[in-house]
CSV table of C-alpha atoms in Angstrom, one decimal:
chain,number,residue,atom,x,y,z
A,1,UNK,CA,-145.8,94.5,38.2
A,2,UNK,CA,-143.5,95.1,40.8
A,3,UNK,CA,-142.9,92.6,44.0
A,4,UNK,CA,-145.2,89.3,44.3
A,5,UNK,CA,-145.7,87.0,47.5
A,6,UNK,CA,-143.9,83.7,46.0
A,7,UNK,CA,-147.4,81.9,47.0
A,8,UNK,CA,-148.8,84.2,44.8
A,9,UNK,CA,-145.9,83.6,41.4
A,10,UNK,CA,-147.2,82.0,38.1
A,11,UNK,CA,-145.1,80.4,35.2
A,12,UNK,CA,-144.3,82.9,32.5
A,13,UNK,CA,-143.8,85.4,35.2
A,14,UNK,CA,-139.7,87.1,34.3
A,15,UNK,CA,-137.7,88.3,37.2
A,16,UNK,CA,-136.6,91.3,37.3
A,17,UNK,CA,-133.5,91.3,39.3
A,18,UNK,CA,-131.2,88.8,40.7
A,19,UNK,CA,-132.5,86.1,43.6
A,20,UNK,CA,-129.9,85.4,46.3
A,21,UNK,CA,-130.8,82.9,49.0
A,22,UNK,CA,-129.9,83.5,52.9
A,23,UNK,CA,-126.2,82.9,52.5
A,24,UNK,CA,-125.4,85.3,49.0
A,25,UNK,CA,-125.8,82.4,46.7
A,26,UNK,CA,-127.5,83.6,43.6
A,27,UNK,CA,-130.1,81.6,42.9
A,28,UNK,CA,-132.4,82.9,39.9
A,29,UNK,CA,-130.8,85.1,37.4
A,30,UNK,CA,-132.5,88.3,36.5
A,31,UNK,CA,-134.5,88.1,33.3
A,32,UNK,CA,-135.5,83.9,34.2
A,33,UNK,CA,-138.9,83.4,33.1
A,34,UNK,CA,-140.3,81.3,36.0
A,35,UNK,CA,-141.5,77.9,35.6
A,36,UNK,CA,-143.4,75.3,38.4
A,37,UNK,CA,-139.7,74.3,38.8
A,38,UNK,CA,-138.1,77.6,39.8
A,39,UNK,CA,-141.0,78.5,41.7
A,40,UNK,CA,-140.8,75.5,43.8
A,41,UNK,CA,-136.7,76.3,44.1
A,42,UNK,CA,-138.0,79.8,45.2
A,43,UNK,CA,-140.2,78.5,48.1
A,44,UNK,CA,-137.7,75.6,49.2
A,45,UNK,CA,-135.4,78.4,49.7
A,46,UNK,CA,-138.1,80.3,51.9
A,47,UNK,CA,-138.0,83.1,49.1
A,48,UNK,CA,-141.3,85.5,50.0
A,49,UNK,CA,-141.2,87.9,47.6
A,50,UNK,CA,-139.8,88.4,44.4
A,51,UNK,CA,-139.5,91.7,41.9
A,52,UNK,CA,-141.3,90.6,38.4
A,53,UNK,CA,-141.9,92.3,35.2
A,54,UNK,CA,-144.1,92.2,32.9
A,55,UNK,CA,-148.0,91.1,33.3
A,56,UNK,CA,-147.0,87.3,33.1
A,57,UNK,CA,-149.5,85.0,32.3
A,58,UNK,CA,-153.4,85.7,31.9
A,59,UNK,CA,-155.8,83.4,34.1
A,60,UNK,CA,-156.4,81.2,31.1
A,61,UNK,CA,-152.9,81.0,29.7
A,62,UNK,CA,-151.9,80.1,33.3
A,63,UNK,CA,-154.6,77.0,33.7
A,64,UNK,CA,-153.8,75.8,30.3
A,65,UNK,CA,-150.0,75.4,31.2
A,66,UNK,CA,-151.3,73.8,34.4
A,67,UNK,CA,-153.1,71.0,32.2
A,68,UNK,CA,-150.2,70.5,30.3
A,69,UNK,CA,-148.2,69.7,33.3
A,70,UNK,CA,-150.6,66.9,34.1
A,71,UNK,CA,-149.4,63.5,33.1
A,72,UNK,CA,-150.5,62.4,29.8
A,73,UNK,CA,-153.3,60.5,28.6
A,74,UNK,CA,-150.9,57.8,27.1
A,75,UNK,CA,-148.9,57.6,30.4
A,76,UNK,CA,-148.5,54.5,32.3
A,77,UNK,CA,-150.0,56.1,35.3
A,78,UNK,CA,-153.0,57.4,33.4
A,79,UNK,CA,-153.1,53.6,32.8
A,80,UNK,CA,-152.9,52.4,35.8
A,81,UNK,CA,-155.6,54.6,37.4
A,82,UNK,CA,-158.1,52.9,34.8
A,83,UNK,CA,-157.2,49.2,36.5
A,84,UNK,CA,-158.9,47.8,39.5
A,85,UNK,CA,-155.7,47.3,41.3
A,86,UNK,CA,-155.3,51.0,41.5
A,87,UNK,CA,-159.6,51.4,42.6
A,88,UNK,CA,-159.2,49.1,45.1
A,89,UNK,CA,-155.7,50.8,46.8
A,90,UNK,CA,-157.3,54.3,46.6
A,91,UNK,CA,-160.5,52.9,48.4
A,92,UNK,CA,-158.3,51.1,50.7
A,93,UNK,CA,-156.0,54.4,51.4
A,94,UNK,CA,-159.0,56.7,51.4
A,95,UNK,CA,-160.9,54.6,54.3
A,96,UNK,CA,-157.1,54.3,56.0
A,97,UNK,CA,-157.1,58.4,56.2
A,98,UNK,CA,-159.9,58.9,57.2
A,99,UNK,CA,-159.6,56.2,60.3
A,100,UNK,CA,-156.7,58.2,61.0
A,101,UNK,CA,-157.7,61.4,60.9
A,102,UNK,CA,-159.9,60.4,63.5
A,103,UNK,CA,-157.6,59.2,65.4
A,104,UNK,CA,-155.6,62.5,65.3
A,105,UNK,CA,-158.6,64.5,66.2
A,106,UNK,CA,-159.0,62.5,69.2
A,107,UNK,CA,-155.1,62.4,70.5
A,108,UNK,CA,-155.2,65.8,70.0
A,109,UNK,CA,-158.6,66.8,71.6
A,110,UNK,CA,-158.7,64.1,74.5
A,111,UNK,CA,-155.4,63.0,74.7
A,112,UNK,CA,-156.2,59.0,73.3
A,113,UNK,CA,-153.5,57.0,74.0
A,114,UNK,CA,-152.0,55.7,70.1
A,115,UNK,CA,-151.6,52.2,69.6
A,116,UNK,CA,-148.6,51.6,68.0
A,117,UNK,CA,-149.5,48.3,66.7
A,118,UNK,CA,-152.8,49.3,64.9
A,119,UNK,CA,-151.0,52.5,62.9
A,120,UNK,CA,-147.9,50.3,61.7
A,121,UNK,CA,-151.0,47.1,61.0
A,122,UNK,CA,-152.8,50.3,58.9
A,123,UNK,CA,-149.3,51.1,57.2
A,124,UNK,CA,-148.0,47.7,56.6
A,125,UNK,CA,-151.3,46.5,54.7
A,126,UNK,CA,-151.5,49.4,52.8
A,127,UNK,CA,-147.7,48.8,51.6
A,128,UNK,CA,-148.4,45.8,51.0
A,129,UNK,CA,-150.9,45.9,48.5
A,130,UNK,CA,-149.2,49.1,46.8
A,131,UNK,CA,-146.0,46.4,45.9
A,132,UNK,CA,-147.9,43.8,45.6
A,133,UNK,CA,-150.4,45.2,42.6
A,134,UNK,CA,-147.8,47.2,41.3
A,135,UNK,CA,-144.8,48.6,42.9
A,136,UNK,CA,-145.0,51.2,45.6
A,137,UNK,CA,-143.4,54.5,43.9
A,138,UNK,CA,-145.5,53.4,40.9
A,139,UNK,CA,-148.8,53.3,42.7
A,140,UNK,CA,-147.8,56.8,45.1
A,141,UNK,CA,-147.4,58.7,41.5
A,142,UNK,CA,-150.5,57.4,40.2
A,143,UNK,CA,-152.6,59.1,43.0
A,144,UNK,CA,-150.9,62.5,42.8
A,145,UNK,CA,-154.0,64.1,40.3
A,146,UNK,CA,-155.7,63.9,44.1
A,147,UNK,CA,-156.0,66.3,46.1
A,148,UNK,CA,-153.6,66.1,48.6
A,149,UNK,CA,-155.0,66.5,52.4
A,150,UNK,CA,-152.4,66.9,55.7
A,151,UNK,CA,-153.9,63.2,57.1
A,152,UNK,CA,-153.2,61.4,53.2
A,153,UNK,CA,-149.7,63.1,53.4
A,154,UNK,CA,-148.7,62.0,56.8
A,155,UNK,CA,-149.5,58.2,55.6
A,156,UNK,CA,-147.6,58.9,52.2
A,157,UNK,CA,-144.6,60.1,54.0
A,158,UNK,CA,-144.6,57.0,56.2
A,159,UNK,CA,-144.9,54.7,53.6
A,160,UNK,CA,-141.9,56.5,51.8
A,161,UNK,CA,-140.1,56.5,55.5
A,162,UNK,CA,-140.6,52.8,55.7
A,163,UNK,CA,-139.1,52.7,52.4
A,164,UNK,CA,-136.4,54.8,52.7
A,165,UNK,CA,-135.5,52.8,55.8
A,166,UNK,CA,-134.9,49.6,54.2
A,167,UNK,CA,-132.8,51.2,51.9
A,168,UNK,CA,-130.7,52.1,54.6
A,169,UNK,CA,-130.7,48.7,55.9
A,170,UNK,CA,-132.3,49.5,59.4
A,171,UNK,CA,-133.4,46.8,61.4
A,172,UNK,CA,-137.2,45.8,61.7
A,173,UNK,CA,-137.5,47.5,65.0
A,174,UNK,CA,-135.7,50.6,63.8
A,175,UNK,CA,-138.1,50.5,60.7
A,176,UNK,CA,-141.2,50.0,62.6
A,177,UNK,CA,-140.3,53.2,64.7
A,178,UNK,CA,-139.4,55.4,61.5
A,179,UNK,CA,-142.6,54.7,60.0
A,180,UNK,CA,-144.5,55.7,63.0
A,181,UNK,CA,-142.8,59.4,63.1
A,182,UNK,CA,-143.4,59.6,59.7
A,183,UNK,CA,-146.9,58.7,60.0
A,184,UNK,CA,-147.3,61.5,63.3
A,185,UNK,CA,-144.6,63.7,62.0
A,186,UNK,CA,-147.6,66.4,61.4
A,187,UNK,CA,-149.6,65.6,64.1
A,188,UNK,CA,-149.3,69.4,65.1
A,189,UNK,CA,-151.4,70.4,61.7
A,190,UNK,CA,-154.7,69.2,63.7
A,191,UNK,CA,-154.5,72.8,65.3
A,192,UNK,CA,-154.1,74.7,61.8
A,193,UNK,CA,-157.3,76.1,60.4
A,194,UNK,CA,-158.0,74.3,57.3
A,195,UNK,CA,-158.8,77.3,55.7
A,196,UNK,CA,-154.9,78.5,56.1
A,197,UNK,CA,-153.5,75.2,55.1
A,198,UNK,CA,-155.9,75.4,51.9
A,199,UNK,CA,-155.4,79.0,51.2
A,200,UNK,CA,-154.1,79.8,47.7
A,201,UNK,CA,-152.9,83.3,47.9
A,202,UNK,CA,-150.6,84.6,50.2
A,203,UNK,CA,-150.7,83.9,54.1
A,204,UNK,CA,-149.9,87.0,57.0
A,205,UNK,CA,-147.4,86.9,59.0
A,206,UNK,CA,-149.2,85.7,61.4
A,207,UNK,CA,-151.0,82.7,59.3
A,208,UNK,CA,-147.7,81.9,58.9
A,209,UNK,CA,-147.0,81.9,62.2
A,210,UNK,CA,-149.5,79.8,63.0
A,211,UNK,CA,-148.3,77.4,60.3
A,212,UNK,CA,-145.0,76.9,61.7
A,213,UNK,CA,-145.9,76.3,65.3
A,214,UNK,CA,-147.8,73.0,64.2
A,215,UNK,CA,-144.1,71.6,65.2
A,216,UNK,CA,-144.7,72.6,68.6
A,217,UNK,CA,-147.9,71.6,68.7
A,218,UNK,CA,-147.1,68.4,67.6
A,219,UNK,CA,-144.8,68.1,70.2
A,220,UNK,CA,-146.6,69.0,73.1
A,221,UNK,CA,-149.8,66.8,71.6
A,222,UNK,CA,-147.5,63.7,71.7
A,223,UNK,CA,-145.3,64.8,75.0
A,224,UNK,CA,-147.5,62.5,77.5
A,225,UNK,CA,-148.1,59.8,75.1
A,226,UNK,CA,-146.7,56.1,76.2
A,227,UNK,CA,-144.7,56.4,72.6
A,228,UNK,CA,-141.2,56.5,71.8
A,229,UNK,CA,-139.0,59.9,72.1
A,230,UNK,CA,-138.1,59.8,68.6
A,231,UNK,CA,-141.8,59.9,68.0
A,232,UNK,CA,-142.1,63.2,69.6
A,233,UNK,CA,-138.4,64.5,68.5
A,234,UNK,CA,-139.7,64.2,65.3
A,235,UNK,CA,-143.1,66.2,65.5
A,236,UNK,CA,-140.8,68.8,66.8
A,237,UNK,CA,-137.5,68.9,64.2
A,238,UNK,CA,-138.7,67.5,61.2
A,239,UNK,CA,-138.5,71.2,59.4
A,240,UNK,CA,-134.8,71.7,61.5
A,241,UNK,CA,-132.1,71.4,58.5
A,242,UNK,CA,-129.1,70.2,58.6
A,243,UNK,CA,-127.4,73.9,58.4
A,244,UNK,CA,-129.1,75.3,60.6
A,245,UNK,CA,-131.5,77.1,58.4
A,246,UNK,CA,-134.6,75.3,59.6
A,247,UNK,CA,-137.0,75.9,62.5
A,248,UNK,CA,-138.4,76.1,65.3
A,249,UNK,CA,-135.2,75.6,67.1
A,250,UNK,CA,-132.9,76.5,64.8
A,251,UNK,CA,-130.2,73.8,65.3
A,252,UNK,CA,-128.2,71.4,63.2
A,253,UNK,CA,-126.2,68.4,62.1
A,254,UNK,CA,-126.6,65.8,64.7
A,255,UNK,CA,-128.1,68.2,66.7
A,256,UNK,CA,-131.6,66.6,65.1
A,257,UNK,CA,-132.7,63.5,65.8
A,258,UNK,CA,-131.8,61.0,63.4
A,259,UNK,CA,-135.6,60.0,62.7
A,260,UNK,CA,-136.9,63.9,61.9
A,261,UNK,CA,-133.7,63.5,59.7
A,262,UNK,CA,-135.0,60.6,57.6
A,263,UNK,CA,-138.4,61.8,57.6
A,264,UNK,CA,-137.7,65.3,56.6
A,265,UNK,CA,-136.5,64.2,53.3
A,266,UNK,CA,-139.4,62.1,53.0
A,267,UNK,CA,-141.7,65.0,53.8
A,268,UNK,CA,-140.1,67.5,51.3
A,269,UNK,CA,-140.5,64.6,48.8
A,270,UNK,CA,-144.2,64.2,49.0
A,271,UNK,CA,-144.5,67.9,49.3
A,272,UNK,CA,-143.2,68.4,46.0
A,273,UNK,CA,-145.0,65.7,44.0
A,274,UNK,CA,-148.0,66.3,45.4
A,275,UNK,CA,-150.6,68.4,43.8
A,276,UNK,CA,-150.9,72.0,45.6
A,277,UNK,CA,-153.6,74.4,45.5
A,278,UNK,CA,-151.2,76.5,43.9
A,279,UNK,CA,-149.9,73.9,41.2
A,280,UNK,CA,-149.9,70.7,39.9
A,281,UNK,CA,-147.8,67.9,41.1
A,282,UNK,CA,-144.4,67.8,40.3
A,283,UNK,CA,-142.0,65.5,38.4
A,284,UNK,CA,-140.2,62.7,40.7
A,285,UNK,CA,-136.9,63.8,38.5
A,286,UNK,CA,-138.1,67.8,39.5
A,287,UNK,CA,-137.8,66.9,43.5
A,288,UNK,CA,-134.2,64.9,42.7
A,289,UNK,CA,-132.9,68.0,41.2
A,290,UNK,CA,-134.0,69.9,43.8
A,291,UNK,CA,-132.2,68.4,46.8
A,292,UNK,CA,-129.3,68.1,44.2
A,293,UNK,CA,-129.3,72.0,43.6
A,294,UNK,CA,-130.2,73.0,46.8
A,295,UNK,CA,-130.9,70.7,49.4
A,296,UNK,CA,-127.5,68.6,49.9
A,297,UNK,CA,-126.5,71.0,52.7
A,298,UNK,CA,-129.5,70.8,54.0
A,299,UNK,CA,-129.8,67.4,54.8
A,300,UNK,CA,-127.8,64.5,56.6
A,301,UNK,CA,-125.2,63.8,53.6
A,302,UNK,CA,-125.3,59.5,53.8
A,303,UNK,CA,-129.5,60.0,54.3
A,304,UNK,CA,-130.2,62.1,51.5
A,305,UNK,CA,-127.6,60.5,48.9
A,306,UNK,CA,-129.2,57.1,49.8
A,307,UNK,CA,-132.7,58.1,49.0
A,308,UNK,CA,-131.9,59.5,45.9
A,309,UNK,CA,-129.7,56.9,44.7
A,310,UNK,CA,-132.4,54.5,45.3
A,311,UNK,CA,-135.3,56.9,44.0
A,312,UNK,CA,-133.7,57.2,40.8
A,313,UNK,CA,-133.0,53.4,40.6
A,314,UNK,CA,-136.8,52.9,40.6
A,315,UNK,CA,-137.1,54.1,36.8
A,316,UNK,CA,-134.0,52.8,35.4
A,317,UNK,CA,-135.7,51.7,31.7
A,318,UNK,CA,-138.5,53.3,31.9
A,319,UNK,CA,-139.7,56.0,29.8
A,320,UNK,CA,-139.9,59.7,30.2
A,321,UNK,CA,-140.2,62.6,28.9
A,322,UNK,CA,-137.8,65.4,27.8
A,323,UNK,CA,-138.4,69.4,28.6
A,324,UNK,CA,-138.5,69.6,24.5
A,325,UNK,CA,-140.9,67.0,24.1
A,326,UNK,CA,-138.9,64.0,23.0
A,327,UNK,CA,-139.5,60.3,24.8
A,328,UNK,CA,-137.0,58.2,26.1
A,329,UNK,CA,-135.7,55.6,28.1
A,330,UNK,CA,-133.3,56.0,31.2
A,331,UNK,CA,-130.4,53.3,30.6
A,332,UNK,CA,-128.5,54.4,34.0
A,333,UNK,CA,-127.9,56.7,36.7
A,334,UNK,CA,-125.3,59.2,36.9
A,335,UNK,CA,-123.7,58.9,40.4
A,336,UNK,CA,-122.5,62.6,40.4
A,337,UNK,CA,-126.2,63.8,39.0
A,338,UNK,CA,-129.1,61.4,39.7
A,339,UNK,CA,-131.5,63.9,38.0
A,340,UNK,CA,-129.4,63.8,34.7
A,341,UNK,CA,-129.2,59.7,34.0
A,342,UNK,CA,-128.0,58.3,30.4
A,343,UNK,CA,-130.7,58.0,28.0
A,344,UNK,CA,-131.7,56.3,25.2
A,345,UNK,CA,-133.9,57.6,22.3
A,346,UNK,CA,-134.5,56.6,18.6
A,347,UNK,CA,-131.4,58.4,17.5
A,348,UNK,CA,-128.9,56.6,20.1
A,349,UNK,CA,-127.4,57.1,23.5
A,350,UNK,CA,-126.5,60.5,25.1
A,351,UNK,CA,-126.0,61.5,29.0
A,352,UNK,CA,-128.2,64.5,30.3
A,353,UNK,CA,-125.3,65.4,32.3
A,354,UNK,CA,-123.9,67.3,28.4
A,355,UNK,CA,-127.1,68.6,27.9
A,356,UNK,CA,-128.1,71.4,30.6
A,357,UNK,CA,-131.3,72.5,28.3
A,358,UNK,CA,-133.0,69.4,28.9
A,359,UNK,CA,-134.6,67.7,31.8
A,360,UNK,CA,-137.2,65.2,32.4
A,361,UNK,CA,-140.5,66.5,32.6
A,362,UNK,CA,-142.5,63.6,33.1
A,363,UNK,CA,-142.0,59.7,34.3
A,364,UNK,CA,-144.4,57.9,31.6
């Protein structure tokens, strides 16, 4: 088949030679038959093109693996879509992105000044009701078979910034601010044909381009706003990484603010357990093992082990489900490998950590 845009990769597609990332590290093995994991792993490492064998999967095969990634029927999110709880949320959070993309249009377009007080109001009730019907990770997850727009993915990131930040035991103020540069941390994506940001094969260079510069956009849409600097930082860094591997700037460690810090982590999250044109949403446990693989360099060290510590927390005894099929129930986290807790199944107690052909497909 020769090379292949990653946008453009399917599972059951085999690689034909080895994968290094920027700095040598091998990444995919040659022969790896890709999955909506590795593919993922392959675009997180800004991977474009990759040598394949083979003809991979046919257009059928590859929607039928698509529908088995979905949760299942039986699930307890396929569950709690059916209550009213859930109907009235998504009707709440529907009307809330909406309201807002309107109010992006119109900073962007005529410069509207932002009140502050009305975006964190708009967040805080919508938090509210998420953990008071359910739980807020629980009721995020149960809307990811939705299409996922740039407006609904700027209020989930603030809602898992505002999160996030009490984890860290900010202060209220500090909070408050977080969740607003999560909330206008893709302001900049007002400018991006929606066409581009929808498109399902691969992008030119100079779609890509304009894909990237929505960071500079953001920034200058925000830069005579009556709004905080962090607010604006953030527009601007919130793809800078930690090593230096990030853009547009190119810088690092503390170099970033400490807000596009949090939030970046928070971004990447959402990204990949969102649905995508190109693929279903992700496993909560596939984005954990992600930043464990691959993103721990990339991100402020006492940030990202916080989140994911905490993440992981969320689903202590509940069930999942296991890369070969079986059920079972997370006793406790592994410090040293969040993705790979202790289980329990109907045949006793063993620790994912001893077993590196499984890993959880599925929260249920």
């Amino acid at each position: 088949m020769g090379k292949v845009l990653t946008q453009d990769l399917r599972p059951g597609m085999k690689v034909e030679a080895d994968i290094f990332n920027d700095e040598g590290k091998m990444i995919v093995p040659q022969g790896t038959v890709l999955t909506d994991n590795i593919i993922t792993r392959l675009a997180f490492h800004s991977i474009v093109m990759v040598q394949i064998v083979g003809e991979g999967m046919s257009d059928e095969e590859y929607f039928a693996s698509q529908e088995e990634n979905q949760p299942s029927n039986d699930s307890y999110f396929a569950m709690l879509r059916t209550t009213s709880e859930f109907k009235e949320y998504k009707r709440d959070f529907d009307k809330s992105t909406a309201d807002f993309k309107d109010r992006c249009n119109s900073i962007v377009s005529e410069n509207s000044p932002i009140d502050t007080q009305e975006m964190l109001d708009m967040v805080g009730d919508l938090l509210n009701m998420a953990q008071k019907k359910t739980g807020f990770y629980d009721m995020l997850h149960s809307m990811r078979d939705y299409d996922d727009e740039s407006y609904a993915h700027s209020i989930n990131v603030s809602l898992i910034t505002n999160v996030f930040c009490h984890w860290l035991k900010m202060s209220q103020e500090e909070i408050d601010l977080a969740t607003l540069c999560g909330l206008f941390h893709d302001i900049g994506k007002t400018k991006v044909p929606r066409d581009i940001l929808r498109k399902s094969g691969r992008l030119t260079d100079d779609e890509r381009q304009i894909i990237q510069r929505h960071t500079v956009d953001g920034f200058r849409a925000l830069q005579n706003q009556n709004v905080d600097v962090h607010i604006k930082n953030t527009a601007l860094m919130h793809h800078e990484r930690y090593d230096g591997s990030g853009y547009p700037l190119g810088i690092k460690g503390t170099q970033i603010d400490p807000y596009a810090r949090i939030v970046a982590i928070a971004d990447v999250y959402d990204a990949i357990t969102s649905p995508r044109v190109y693929r279903a949403a992700l496993c909560p446990f596939t984005a954990i093992e992600i930043f464990e693989d691959e993103g721990l360099q990339k991100y402020d060290v006492h940030f990202i082990m916080t989140f994911l510590q905490n993440v992981v927390y969320t689903y202590v005894q509940r069930p999942v489900r296991l890369s070969n099929g079986e059920v079972v129930r997370i006793v406790e986290t592994n410090p040293n490998a969040y993705s790979r807790p202790l289980v329990q199944s109907d045949h006793g107690f063993y620790d994912l950590r001893e077993h590196n052909d499984l890993h959880i497909t599925e929260v249920l």
